[in-house]
Amino acid sequence: MTRSTREAGKGPAGIGQEATVPVPAAAGGGPVSHAIFRLARLHRMFAGQLLRRIGLHPGQELVMMHLWELGPQRQTDLVRLMDSDAATMTRTVRRLEQAGFVRRRPSPTDKRASLIEPTAASHALRRQVEQVWSHLEALSTSGLTDDERTAALRTLERLEQNLVRAAAEGADEGETAGGVGAAGADGEE
């Protein structure tokens, strides 16, 4: 059963804005997590719309940012930098290569590896990517004061640190959060 959209968007004290999607009752124990889900969905949607105009898909611009900043990288280094997986990075690099934004060249230090490097065409794209990110930032933080933006960034960084720490501790099944491990996930002991 879901609560109404108006009711679902309210915090515990009844404050806040309407949610953009209905909040299932089962998500009631995770209002922050559901808000993050909704925010990430909308952010990715707007990023996709803006990036499509310049010939990129979400995530590709981040790979390009690293290449512009750091220069040629091995694909394994891009996987690490992006906290991605090898298959996703292979597809991303292949698509960027097909679009003419990156090229591969043999690594001078490791004959088994190749380096991914930005092309001249991608350097022309850099200013457009910067403009897209500035526009996305303006859309996302519209109406916030400088202090509110700073506080929001601090909060998001803290949430990220919490999840990084939990992943490092192996708490990926909620064992520390709700006492439900793999054995009790279906309600039976």
Short mmCIF file of N, CA and C in Angstrom, two decimals:
data_model
loop_
_atom_site.label_atom_id
_atom_site.label_comp_id
_atom_site.label_asym_id
_atom_site.label_seq_id
_atom_site.Cartn_x
_atom_site.Cartn_y
_atom_site.Cartn_z
N MET A 1 0.83 -1.18 0.00
CA MET A 1 0.00 0.00 0.00
C MET A 1 0.88 1.24 0.00
N THR A 2 0.53 2.21 -0.79
CA THR A 2 1.30 3.44 -0.82
C THR A 2 0.50 4.56 -0.17
N ARG A 3 1.24 5.47 0.41
CA ARG A 3 0.60 6.67 0.94
C ARG A 3 0.38 7.62 -0.21
N SER A 4 -0.44 8.60 -0.02
CA SER A 4 -0.67 9.57 -1.09
C SER A 4 0.62 10.32 -1.35
N THR A 5 0.73 10.87 -2.55
CA THR A 5 1.93 11.60 -2.91
C THR A 5 2.13 12.78 -1.97
N ARG A 6 1.08 13.50 -1.66
CA ARG A 6 1.20 14.65 -0.76
C ARG A 6 1.69 14.18 0.61
N GLU A 7 1.08 13.16 1.14
CA GLU A 7 1.44 12.65 2.46
C GLU A 7 2.83 12.03 2.45
N ALA A 8 3.19 11.37 1.35
CA ALA A 8 4.46 10.65 1.27
C ALA A 8 5.65 11.58 1.29
N GLY A 9 5.49 12.79 0.79
CA GLY A 9 6.62 13.70 0.72
C GLY A 9 6.91 14.40 2.02
N LYS A 10 6.08 14.24 3.00
CA LYS A 10 6.27 14.93 4.26
C LYS A 10 7.21 14.15 5.16
N GLY A 11 7.99 14.87 5.89
CA GLY A 11 8.89 14.24 6.86
C GLY A 11 8.11 13.84 8.09
N PRO A 12 8.80 13.34 9.11
CA PRO A 12 8.15 12.88 10.32
C PRO A 12 7.30 13.96 10.99
N ALA A 13 7.72 15.21 10.88
CA ALA A 13 6.97 16.28 11.53
C ALA A 13 5.94 16.89 10.59
N GLY A 14 5.77 16.31 9.40
CA GLY A 14 4.79 16.82 8.45
C GLY A 14 5.29 18.00 7.65
N ILE A 15 6.60 18.23 7.63
CA ILE A 15 7.13 19.34 6.86
C ILE A 15 7.75 18.81 5.58
N GLY A 16 7.99 19.68 4.62
CA GLY A 16 8.64 19.26 3.39
C GLY A 16 7.74 19.48 2.20
N GLN A 17 8.24 19.08 1.07
CA GLN A 17 7.52 19.23 -0.18
C GLN A 17 6.90 17.91 -0.59
N GLU A 18 6.00 18.00 -1.57
CA GLU A 18 5.40 16.77 -2.08
C GLU A 18 6.47 15.91 -2.75
N ALA A 19 6.36 14.61 -2.57
CA ALA A 19 7.27 13.69 -3.24
C ALA A 19 6.90 13.64 -4.72
N THR A 20 7.87 13.36 -5.55
CA THR A 20 7.62 13.30 -6.99
C THR A 20 7.06 11.96 -7.41
N VAL A 21 7.22 10.95 -6.57
CA VAL A 21 6.65 9.64 -6.83
C VAL A 21 6.02 9.15 -5.54
N PRO A 22 5.01 8.29 -5.63
CA PRO A 22 4.42 7.77 -4.39
C PRO A 22 5.46 7.00 -3.57
N VAL A 23 5.38 7.16 -2.28
CA VAL A 23 6.30 6.45 -1.39
C VAL A 23 5.59 5.22 -0.87
N PRO A 24 6.09 4.03 -1.21
CA PRO A 24 5.46 2.81 -0.70
C PRO A 24 5.56 2.77 0.82
N ALA A 25 4.56 2.20 1.45
CA ALA A 25 4.57 2.09 2.91
C ALA A 25 5.80 1.35 3.39
N ALA A 26 6.27 0.38 2.63
CA ALA A 26 7.46 -0.38 3.02
C ALA A 26 8.70 0.50 3.08
N ALA A 27 8.69 1.66 2.42
CA ALA A 27 9.82 2.58 2.45
C ALA A 27 9.71 3.55 3.62
N GLY A 28 8.67 3.42 4.42
CA GLY A 28 8.46 4.33 5.54
C GLY A 28 9.59 4.33 6.54
N GLY A 29 10.31 3.23 6.67
CA GLY A 29 11.44 3.16 7.58
C GLY A 29 12.70 3.76 7.00
N GLY A 30 12.64 4.24 5.77
CA GLY A 30 13.82 4.81 5.11
C GLY A 30 13.50 6.07 4.33
N PRO A 31 12.95 7.09 4.99
CA PRO A 31 12.57 8.30 4.25
C PRO A 31 13.75 9.01 3.60
N VAL A 32 14.92 9.01 4.24
CA VAL A 32 16.10 9.66 3.65
C VAL A 32 16.55 8.86 2.43
N SER A 33 16.57 7.54 2.56
CA SER A 33 16.98 6.69 1.44
C SER A 33 16.03 6.86 0.26
N HIS A 34 14.74 6.95 0.53
CA HIS A 34 13.78 7.13 -0.57
C HIS A 34 13.95 8.51 -1.21
N ALA A 35 14.23 9.52 -0.39
CA ALA A 35 14.46 10.86 -0.93
C ALA A 35 15.71 10.88 -1.81
N ILE A 36 16.76 10.16 -1.39
CA ILE A 36 17.97 10.06 -2.20
C ILE A 36 17.65 9.39 -3.53
N PHE A 37 16.87 8.32 -3.48
CA PHE A 37 16.47 7.62 -4.71
C PHE A 37 15.75 8.58 -5.66
N ARG A 38 14.78 9.33 -5.13
CA ARG A 38 14.02 10.26 -5.97
C ARG A 38 14.92 11.34 -6.54
N LEU A 39 15.78 11.91 -5.70
CA LEU A 39 16.68 12.96 -6.13
C LEU A 39 17.64 12.45 -7.21
N ALA A 40 18.23 11.28 -6.98
CA ALA A 40 19.16 10.72 -7.96
C ALA A 40 18.47 10.45 -9.30
N ARG A 41 17.24 9.97 -9.24
CA ARG A 41 16.48 9.70 -10.47
C ARG A 41 16.26 10.99 -11.26
N LEU A 42 15.82 12.04 -10.59
CA LEU A 42 15.57 13.30 -11.27
C LEU A 42 16.87 13.95 -11.76
N HIS A 43 17.91 13.88 -10.95
CA HIS A 43 19.19 14.46 -11.33
C HIS A 43 19.72 13.77 -12.58
N ARG A 44 19.66 12.45 -12.61
CA ARG A 44 20.13 11.70 -13.78
C ARG A 44 19.28 12.00 -15.01
N MET A 45 17.97 12.17 -14.82
CA MET A 45 17.09 12.50 -15.94
C MET A 45 17.47 13.85 -16.55
N PHE A 46 17.64 14.88 -15.72
CA PHE A 46 18.02 16.19 -16.23
C PHE A 46 19.41 16.16 -16.84
N ALA A 47 20.35 15.45 -16.19
CA ALA A 47 21.69 15.33 -16.75
C ALA A 47 21.63 14.68 -18.13
N GLY A 48 20.84 13.63 -18.26
CA GLY A 48 20.69 12.96 -19.54
C GLY A 48 20.16 13.88 -20.62
N GLN A 49 19.15 14.68 -20.28
CA GLN A 49 18.60 15.61 -21.26
C GLN A 49 19.63 16.63 -21.71
N LEU A 50 20.37 17.17 -20.75
CA LEU A 50 21.36 18.19 -21.08
C LEU A 50 22.54 17.60 -21.84
N LEU A 51 22.99 16.42 -21.44
CA LEU A 51 24.14 15.79 -22.09
C LEU A 51 23.83 15.30 -23.49
N ARG A 52 22.60 14.83 -23.71
CA ARG A 52 22.23 14.36 -25.05
C ARG A 52 22.40 15.47 -26.08
N ARG A 53 22.17 16.70 -25.67
CA ARG A 53 22.30 17.83 -26.59
C ARG A 53 23.72 17.99 -27.11
N ILE A 54 24.69 17.48 -26.36
CA ILE A 54 26.09 17.60 -26.79
C ILE A 54 26.69 16.25 -27.17
N GLY A 55 25.85 15.23 -27.31
CA GLY A 55 26.29 13.94 -27.80
C GLY A 55 26.84 12.98 -26.77
N LEU A 56 26.50 13.17 -25.50
CA LEU A 56 26.98 12.28 -24.43
C LEU A 56 25.81 11.69 -23.66
N HIS A 57 26.11 10.63 -22.93
CA HIS A 57 25.15 10.01 -22.01
C HIS A 57 25.69 10.18 -20.60
N PRO A 58 24.80 10.17 -19.59
CA PRO A 58 25.27 10.33 -18.20
C PRO A 58 26.37 9.33 -17.86
N GLY A 59 27.40 9.82 -17.22
CA GLY A 59 28.55 9.01 -16.86
C GLY A 59 29.71 9.19 -17.83
N GLN A 60 29.41 9.37 -19.11
CA GLN A 60 30.47 9.57 -20.08
C GLN A 60 31.22 10.88 -19.82
N GLU A 61 30.50 11.89 -19.39
CA GLU A 61 31.15 13.18 -19.13
C GLU A 61 32.13 13.07 -17.96
N LEU A 62 31.82 12.19 -16.99
CA LEU A 62 32.72 12.01 -15.86
C LEU A 62 34.03 11.34 -16.29
N VAL A 63 33.92 10.37 -17.19
CA VAL A 63 35.12 9.74 -17.75
C VAL A 63 35.95 10.79 -18.47
N MET A 64 35.29 11.60 -19.26
CA MET A 64 36.00 12.64 -20.00
C MET A 64 36.65 13.64 -19.05
N MET A 65 35.96 14.01 -17.97
CA MET A 65 36.54 14.94 -17.00
C MET A 65 37.85 14.39 -16.43
N HIS A 66 37.86 13.10 -16.09
CA HIS A 66 39.08 12.49 -15.57
C HIS A 66 40.19 12.49 -16.62
N LEU A 67 39.83 12.18 -17.86
CA LEU A 67 40.84 12.17 -18.93
C LEU A 67 41.39 13.57 -19.20
N TRP A 68 40.51 14.56 -19.21
CA TRP A 68 40.97 15.93 -19.42
C TRP A 68 41.88 16.38 -18.28
N GLU A 69 41.53 15.99 -17.08
CA GLU A 69 42.28 16.40 -15.89
C GLU A 69 43.60 15.66 -15.74
N LEU A 70 43.57 14.34 -15.96
CA LEU A 70 44.73 13.49 -15.66
C LEU A 70 45.53 13.07 -16.88
N GLY A 71 44.96 13.23 -18.07
CA GLY A 71 45.63 12.76 -19.27
C GLY A 71 45.32 11.29 -19.51
N PRO A 72 46.01 10.66 -20.44
CA PRO A 72 45.74 9.26 -20.80
C PRO A 72 45.78 8.34 -19.58
N GLN A 73 44.82 7.41 -19.54
CA GLN A 73 44.69 6.48 -18.42
C GLN A 73 44.46 5.07 -18.95
N ARG A 74 44.93 4.08 -18.19
CA ARG A 74 44.57 2.71 -18.50
C ARG A 74 43.10 2.53 -18.14
N GLN A 75 42.44 1.63 -18.82
CA GLN A 75 41.03 1.40 -18.54
C GLN A 75 40.82 0.94 -17.10
N THR A 76 41.74 0.15 -16.58
CA THR A 76 41.63 -0.30 -15.19
C THR A 76 41.72 0.87 -14.22
N ASP A 77 42.49 1.89 -14.58
CA ASP A 77 42.57 3.08 -13.73
C ASP A 77 41.26 3.86 -13.77
N LEU A 78 40.64 3.90 -14.95
CA LEU A 78 39.33 4.56 -15.05
C LEU A 78 38.28 3.83 -14.22
N VAL A 79 38.33 2.51 -14.23
CA VAL A 79 37.40 1.72 -13.42
C VAL A 79 37.54 2.12 -11.95
N ARG A 80 38.78 2.22 -11.48
CA ARG A 80 39.04 2.59 -10.09
C ARG A 80 38.60 4.03 -9.81
N LEU A 81 38.95 4.95 -10.68
CA LEU A 81 38.60 6.36 -10.49
C LEU A 81 37.09 6.57 -10.44
N MET A 82 36.37 5.82 -11.25
CA MET A 82 34.92 6.00 -11.36
C MET A 82 34.16 5.08 -10.41
N ASP A 83 34.88 4.22 -9.68
CA ASP A 83 34.25 3.22 -8.82
C ASP A 83 33.21 2.45 -9.64
N SER A 84 33.66 1.99 -10.79
CA SER A 84 32.82 1.31 -11.76
C SER A 84 33.20 -0.16 -11.82
N ASP A 85 32.66 -0.84 -12.80
CA ASP A 85 33.06 -2.22 -13.05
C ASP A 85 33.63 -2.28 -14.47
N ALA A 86 34.39 -3.33 -14.74
CA ALA A 86 35.10 -3.44 -16.01
C ALA A 86 34.16 -3.46 -17.21
N ALA A 87 33.05 -4.19 -17.10
CA ALA A 87 32.12 -4.30 -18.24
C ALA A 87 31.50 -2.94 -18.58
N THR A 88 31.08 -2.21 -17.57
CA THR A 88 30.48 -0.89 -17.81
C THR A 88 31.50 0.05 -18.43
N MET A 89 32.73 0.02 -17.92
CA MET A 89 33.76 0.91 -18.45
C MET A 89 34.11 0.53 -19.88
N THR A 90 34.14 -0.75 -20.19
CA THR A 90 34.42 -1.18 -21.56
C THR A 90 33.37 -0.61 -22.51
N ARG A 91 32.09 -0.72 -22.14
CA ARG A 91 31.02 -0.15 -22.98
C ARG A 91 31.15 1.36 -23.11
N THR A 92 31.43 2.03 -21.99
CA THR A 92 31.54 3.49 -22.01
C THR A 92 32.69 3.94 -22.91
N VAL A 93 33.85 3.32 -22.75
CA VAL A 93 35.00 3.69 -23.57
C VAL A 93 34.73 3.39 -25.04
N ARG A 94 34.11 2.23 -25.32
CA ARG A 94 33.80 1.89 -26.71
C ARG A 94 32.88 2.95 -27.33
N ARG A 95 31.87 3.37 -26.59
CA ARG A 95 30.94 4.39 -27.13
C ARG A 95 31.63 5.73 -27.31
N LEU A 96 32.49 6.10 -26.37
CA LEU A 96 33.23 7.36 -26.51
C LEU A 96 34.19 7.29 -27.69
N GLU A 97 34.76 6.12 -27.91
CA GLU A 97 35.66 5.91 -29.04
C GLU A 97 34.89 6.02 -30.36
N GLN A 98 33.72 5.40 -30.42
CA GLN A 98 32.89 5.46 -31.63
C GLN A 98 32.43 6.89 -31.93
N ALA A 99 32.23 7.68 -30.87
CA ALA A 99 31.82 9.07 -31.05
C ALA A 99 33.00 9.98 -31.41
N GLY A 100 34.21 9.44 -31.32
CA GLY A 100 35.40 10.21 -31.67
C GLY A 100 35.96 11.05 -30.53
N PHE A 101 35.56 10.77 -29.29
CA PHE A 101 36.01 11.57 -28.16
C PHE A 101 37.24 10.99 -27.46
N VAL A 102 37.50 9.69 -27.64
CA VAL A 102 38.71 9.07 -27.09
C VAL A 102 39.33 8.16 -28.14
N ARG A 103 40.58 7.84 -27.93
CA ARG A 103 41.25 6.84 -28.76
C ARG A 103 42.14 6.01 -27.84
N ARG A 104 42.45 4.82 -28.31
CA ARG A 104 43.34 3.93 -27.57
C ARG A 104 44.72 3.97 -28.23
N ARG A 105 45.73 3.88 -27.39
CA ARG A 105 47.09 3.73 -27.89
C ARG A 105 47.84 2.80 -26.95
N PRO A 106 48.81 2.07 -27.46
CA PRO A 106 49.55 1.13 -26.61
C PRO A 106 50.25 1.86 -25.47
N SER A 107 50.26 1.23 -24.32
CA SER A 107 50.97 1.78 -23.16
C SER A 107 52.46 1.60 -23.38
N PRO A 108 53.24 2.65 -23.16
CA PRO A 108 54.69 2.52 -23.35
C PRO A 108 55.35 1.69 -22.24
N THR A 109 54.66 1.51 -21.12
CA THR A 109 55.27 0.79 -19.99
C THR A 109 54.70 -0.61 -19.78
N ASP A 110 53.54 -0.90 -20.37
CA ASP A 110 52.91 -2.21 -20.18
C ASP A 110 52.35 -2.66 -21.53
N LYS A 111 53.01 -3.60 -22.15
CA LYS A 111 52.62 -4.03 -23.50
C LYS A 111 51.24 -4.70 -23.53
N ARG A 112 50.75 -5.15 -22.38
CA ARG A 112 49.42 -5.78 -22.33
C ARG A 112 48.30 -4.76 -22.26
N ALA A 113 48.64 -3.54 -21.90
CA ALA A 113 47.61 -2.51 -21.67
C ALA A 113 47.62 -1.47 -22.78
N SER A 114 46.49 -0.81 -22.90
CA SER A 114 46.43 0.35 -23.78
C SER A 114 45.97 1.54 -22.94
N LEU A 115 46.32 2.71 -23.41
CA LEU A 115 45.92 3.93 -22.74
C LEU A 115 44.73 4.54 -23.47
N ILE A 116 43.81 5.06 -22.70
CA ILE A 116 42.66 5.77 -23.26
C ILE A 116 43.00 7.24 -23.15
N GLU A 117 42.93 7.94 -24.28
CA GLU A 117 43.26 9.37 -24.24
C GLU A 117 42.20 10.19 -24.94
N PRO A 118 42.00 11.41 -24.47
CA PRO A 118 41.01 12.28 -25.11
C PRO A 118 41.52 12.75 -26.48
N THR A 119 40.60 12.92 -27.39
CA THR A 119 40.95 13.40 -28.73
C THR A 119 40.78 14.91 -28.79
N ALA A 120 41.22 15.50 -29.88
CA ALA A 120 41.04 16.95 -30.09
C ALA A 120 39.55 17.29 -30.09
N ALA A 121 38.74 16.40 -30.66
CA ALA A 121 37.29 16.64 -30.68
C ALA A 121 36.73 16.72 -29.27
N SER A 122 37.26 15.91 -28.37
CA SER A 122 36.75 15.94 -26.99
C SER A 122 37.17 17.22 -26.29
N HIS A 123 38.33 17.75 -26.63
CA HIS A 123 38.76 18.99 -25.99
C HIS A 123 37.83 20.14 -26.36
N ALA A 124 37.28 20.10 -27.57
CA ALA A 124 36.29 21.10 -27.98
C ALA A 124 34.99 20.93 -27.19
N LEU A 125 34.75 19.73 -26.71
CA LEU A 125 33.53 19.41 -25.96
C LEU A 125 33.62 19.85 -24.50
N ARG A 126 34.84 20.04 -24.00
CA ARG A 126 35.04 20.30 -22.57
C ARG A 126 34.23 21.49 -22.07
N ARG A 127 34.26 22.59 -22.77
CA ARG A 127 33.53 23.80 -22.34
C ARG A 127 32.03 23.51 -22.26
N GLN A 128 31.51 22.74 -23.22
CA GLN A 128 30.09 22.39 -23.20
C GLN A 128 29.75 21.54 -21.99
N VAL A 129 30.62 20.60 -21.63
CA VAL A 129 30.39 19.76 -20.46
C VAL A 129 30.39 20.63 -19.20
N GLU A 130 31.33 21.56 -19.12
CA GLU A 130 31.38 22.46 -17.96
C GLU A 130 30.10 23.28 -17.86
N GLN A 131 29.57 23.73 -19.00
CA GLN A 131 28.33 24.50 -19.01
C GLN A 131 27.15 23.64 -18.57
N VAL A 132 27.11 22.39 -19.04
CA VAL A 132 26.04 21.47 -18.63
C VAL A 132 26.06 21.28 -17.12
N TRP A 133 27.26 21.05 -16.56
CA TRP A 133 27.35 20.83 -15.12
C TRP A 133 26.98 22.09 -14.34
N SER A 134 27.34 23.26 -14.84
CA SER A 134 26.94 24.51 -14.18
C SER A 134 25.43 24.68 -14.21
N HIS A 135 24.83 24.35 -15.35
CA HIS A 135 23.38 24.46 -15.49
C HIS A 135 22.67 23.46 -14.58
N LEU A 136 23.18 22.24 -14.52
CA LEU A 136 22.60 21.22 -13.66
C LEU A 136 22.72 21.62 -12.19
N GLU A 137 23.83 22.22 -11.83
CA GLU A 137 24.03 22.72 -10.46
C GLU A 137 23.01 23.82 -10.14
N ALA A 138 22.81 24.72 -11.09
CA ALA A 138 21.85 25.81 -10.88
C ALA A 138 20.44 25.26 -10.73
N LEU A 139 20.08 24.29 -11.56
CA LEU A 139 18.75 23.68 -11.45
C LEU A 139 18.58 22.99 -10.09
N SER A 140 19.60 22.27 -9.67
CA SER A 140 19.54 21.47 -8.45
C SER A 140 19.51 22.33 -7.19
N THR A 141 20.17 23.47 -7.21
CA THR A 141 20.29 24.28 -6.00
C THR A 141 19.50 25.57 -6.06
N SER A 142 18.62 25.67 -7.01
CA SER A 142 17.81 26.87 -7.17
C SER A 142 17.09 27.21 -5.87
N GLY A 143 17.18 28.48 -5.47
CA GLY A 143 16.48 28.94 -4.28
C GLY A 143 17.23 28.71 -2.98
N LEU A 144 18.38 28.04 -3.04
CA LEU A 144 19.16 27.83 -1.82
C LEU A 144 20.13 28.99 -1.61
N THR A 145 20.32 29.36 -0.37
CA THR A 145 21.33 30.37 -0.05
C THR A 145 22.70 29.70 -0.12
N ASP A 146 23.74 30.52 -0.08
CA ASP A 146 25.10 29.96 -0.07
C ASP A 146 25.30 29.05 1.14
N ASP A 147 24.78 29.47 2.29
CA ASP A 147 24.90 28.64 3.50
C ASP A 147 24.15 27.32 3.35
N GLU A 148 22.97 27.36 2.73
CA GLU A 148 22.20 26.13 2.52
C GLU A 148 22.92 25.20 1.55
N ARG A 149 23.53 25.75 0.52
CA ARG A 149 24.30 24.93 -0.43
C ARG A 149 25.47 24.26 0.28
N THR A 150 26.16 25.03 1.11
CA THR A 150 27.29 24.48 1.86
C THR A 150 26.82 23.37 2.79
N ALA A 151 25.71 23.61 3.50
CA ALA A 151 25.17 22.61 4.42
C ALA A 151 24.71 21.36 3.66
N ALA A 152 24.07 21.55 2.51
CA ALA A 152 23.62 20.41 1.71
C ALA A 152 24.82 19.58 1.25
N LEU A 153 25.86 20.25 0.80
CA LEU A 153 27.05 19.53 0.35
C LEU A 153 27.68 18.76 1.51
N ARG A 154 27.77 19.38 2.66
CA ARG A 154 28.33 18.69 3.84
C ARG A 154 27.49 17.46 4.19
N THR A 155 26.18 17.61 4.15
CA THR A 155 25.30 16.49 4.47
C THR A 155 25.46 15.36 3.47
N LEU A 156 25.49 15.69 2.19
CA LEU A 156 25.67 14.67 1.16
C LEU A 156 27.02 13.97 1.30
N GLU A 157 28.06 14.72 1.61
CA GLU A 157 29.38 14.11 1.81
C GLU A 157 29.37 13.17 3.01
N ARG A 158 28.66 13.56 4.05
CA ARG A 158 28.58 12.70 5.24
C ARG A 158 27.81 11.42 4.95
N LEU A 159 26.72 11.55 4.20
CA LEU A 159 25.95 10.36 3.80
C LEU A 159 26.83 9.42 2.97
N GLU A 160 27.60 10.00 2.06
CA GLU A 160 28.50 9.19 1.24
C GLU A 160 29.54 8.50 2.11
N GLN A 161 30.13 9.22 3.05
CA GLN A 161 31.13 8.63 3.94
C GLN A 161 30.53 7.48 4.75
N ASN A 162 29.29 7.65 5.21
CA ASN A 162 28.62 6.58 5.96
C ASN A 162 28.51 5.31 5.12
N LEU A 163 28.11 5.47 3.86
CA LEU A 163 27.95 4.31 2.99
C LEU A 163 29.28 3.69 2.60
N VAL A 164 30.30 4.52 2.39
CA VAL A 164 31.63 3.99 2.08
C VAL A 164 32.14 3.18 3.28
N ARG A 165 31.95 3.72 4.47
CA ARG A 165 32.38 3.01 5.67
C ARG A 165 31.62 1.69 5.82
N ALA A 166 30.31 1.73 5.60
CA ALA A 166 29.50 0.51 5.70
C ALA A 166 29.94 -0.53 4.68
N ALA A 167 30.25 -0.10 3.48
CA ALA A 167 30.72 -1.04 2.45
C ALA A 167 32.05 -1.65 2.86
N ALA A 168 32.92 -0.83 3.42
CA ALA A 168 34.22 -1.32 3.84
C ALA A 168 34.10 -2.32 5.00
N GLU A 169 33.08 -2.13 5.82
CA GLU A 169 32.86 -3.03 6.96
C GLU A 169 32.03 -4.25 6.58
N GLY A 170 31.58 -4.30 5.33
CA GLY A 170 30.82 -5.46 4.87
C GLY A 170 29.38 -5.47 5.35
N ALA A 171 28.81 -4.32 5.60
CA ALA A 171 27.44 -4.25 6.09
C ALA A 171 26.46 -4.07 4.93
N ASP A 172 26.70 -4.77 3.84
CA ASP A 172 25.88 -4.57 2.65
C ASP A 172 24.51 -5.23 2.71
N GLU A 173 24.24 -6.03 3.73
CA GLU A 173 22.92 -6.67 3.82
C GLU A 173 22.10 -6.11 4.97
N GLY A 174 22.47 -4.96 5.48
CA GLY A 174 21.69 -4.31 6.52
C GLY A 174 21.86 -4.92 7.90
N GLU A 175 22.92 -5.69 8.10
CA GLU A 175 23.10 -6.35 9.39
C GLU A 175 23.24 -5.38 10.53
N THR A 176 23.86 -4.22 10.30
CA THR A 176 24.03 -3.27 11.38
C THR A 176 22.86 -2.30 11.49
N ALA A 177 22.14 -2.08 10.38
CA ALA A 177 21.08 -1.09 10.40
C ALA A 177 19.81 -1.58 11.05
N GLY A 178 19.36 -2.78 10.74
CA GLY A 178 18.07 -3.19 11.25
C GLY A 178 18.07 -4.54 11.92
N GLY A 179 19.21 -5.13 12.05
CA GLY A 179 19.29 -6.43 12.69
C GLY A 179 18.78 -7.56 11.83
N VAL A 180 18.49 -7.28 10.56
CA VAL A 180 18.00 -8.31 9.66
C VAL A 180 19.14 -8.75 8.78
N GLY A 181 19.58 -9.94 8.97
CA GLY A 181 20.64 -10.49 8.12
C GLY A 181 20.03 -11.36 7.05
N ALA A 182 20.84 -12.10 6.37
CA ALA A 182 20.36 -12.95 5.28
C ALA A 182 19.36 -13.98 5.78
N ALA A 183 19.55 -14.50 6.98
CA ALA A 183 18.66 -15.54 7.49
C ALA A 183 17.28 -15.00 7.82
N GLY A 184 17.21 -13.73 8.26
CA GLY A 184 15.91 -13.21 8.70
C GLY A 184 15.26 -12.27 7.70
N ALA A 185 15.79 -12.19 6.51
CA ALA A 185 15.27 -11.23 5.54
C ALA A 185 13.84 -11.51 5.13
N ASP A 186 13.40 -12.78 5.15
CA ASP A 186 12.05 -13.08 4.72
C ASP A 186 11.09 -13.17 5.90
N GLY A 187 11.58 -12.79 7.08
CA GLY A 187 10.71 -12.77 8.25
C GLY A 187 10.76 -14.04 9.06
N GLU A 188 11.51 -15.03 8.60
CA GLU A 188 11.61 -16.30 9.34
C GLU A 188 13.01 -16.43 9.89
N GLU A 189 13.13 -17.04 11.05
CA GLU A 189 14.44 -17.29 11.67
C GLU A 189 14.87 -18.69 11.39
#
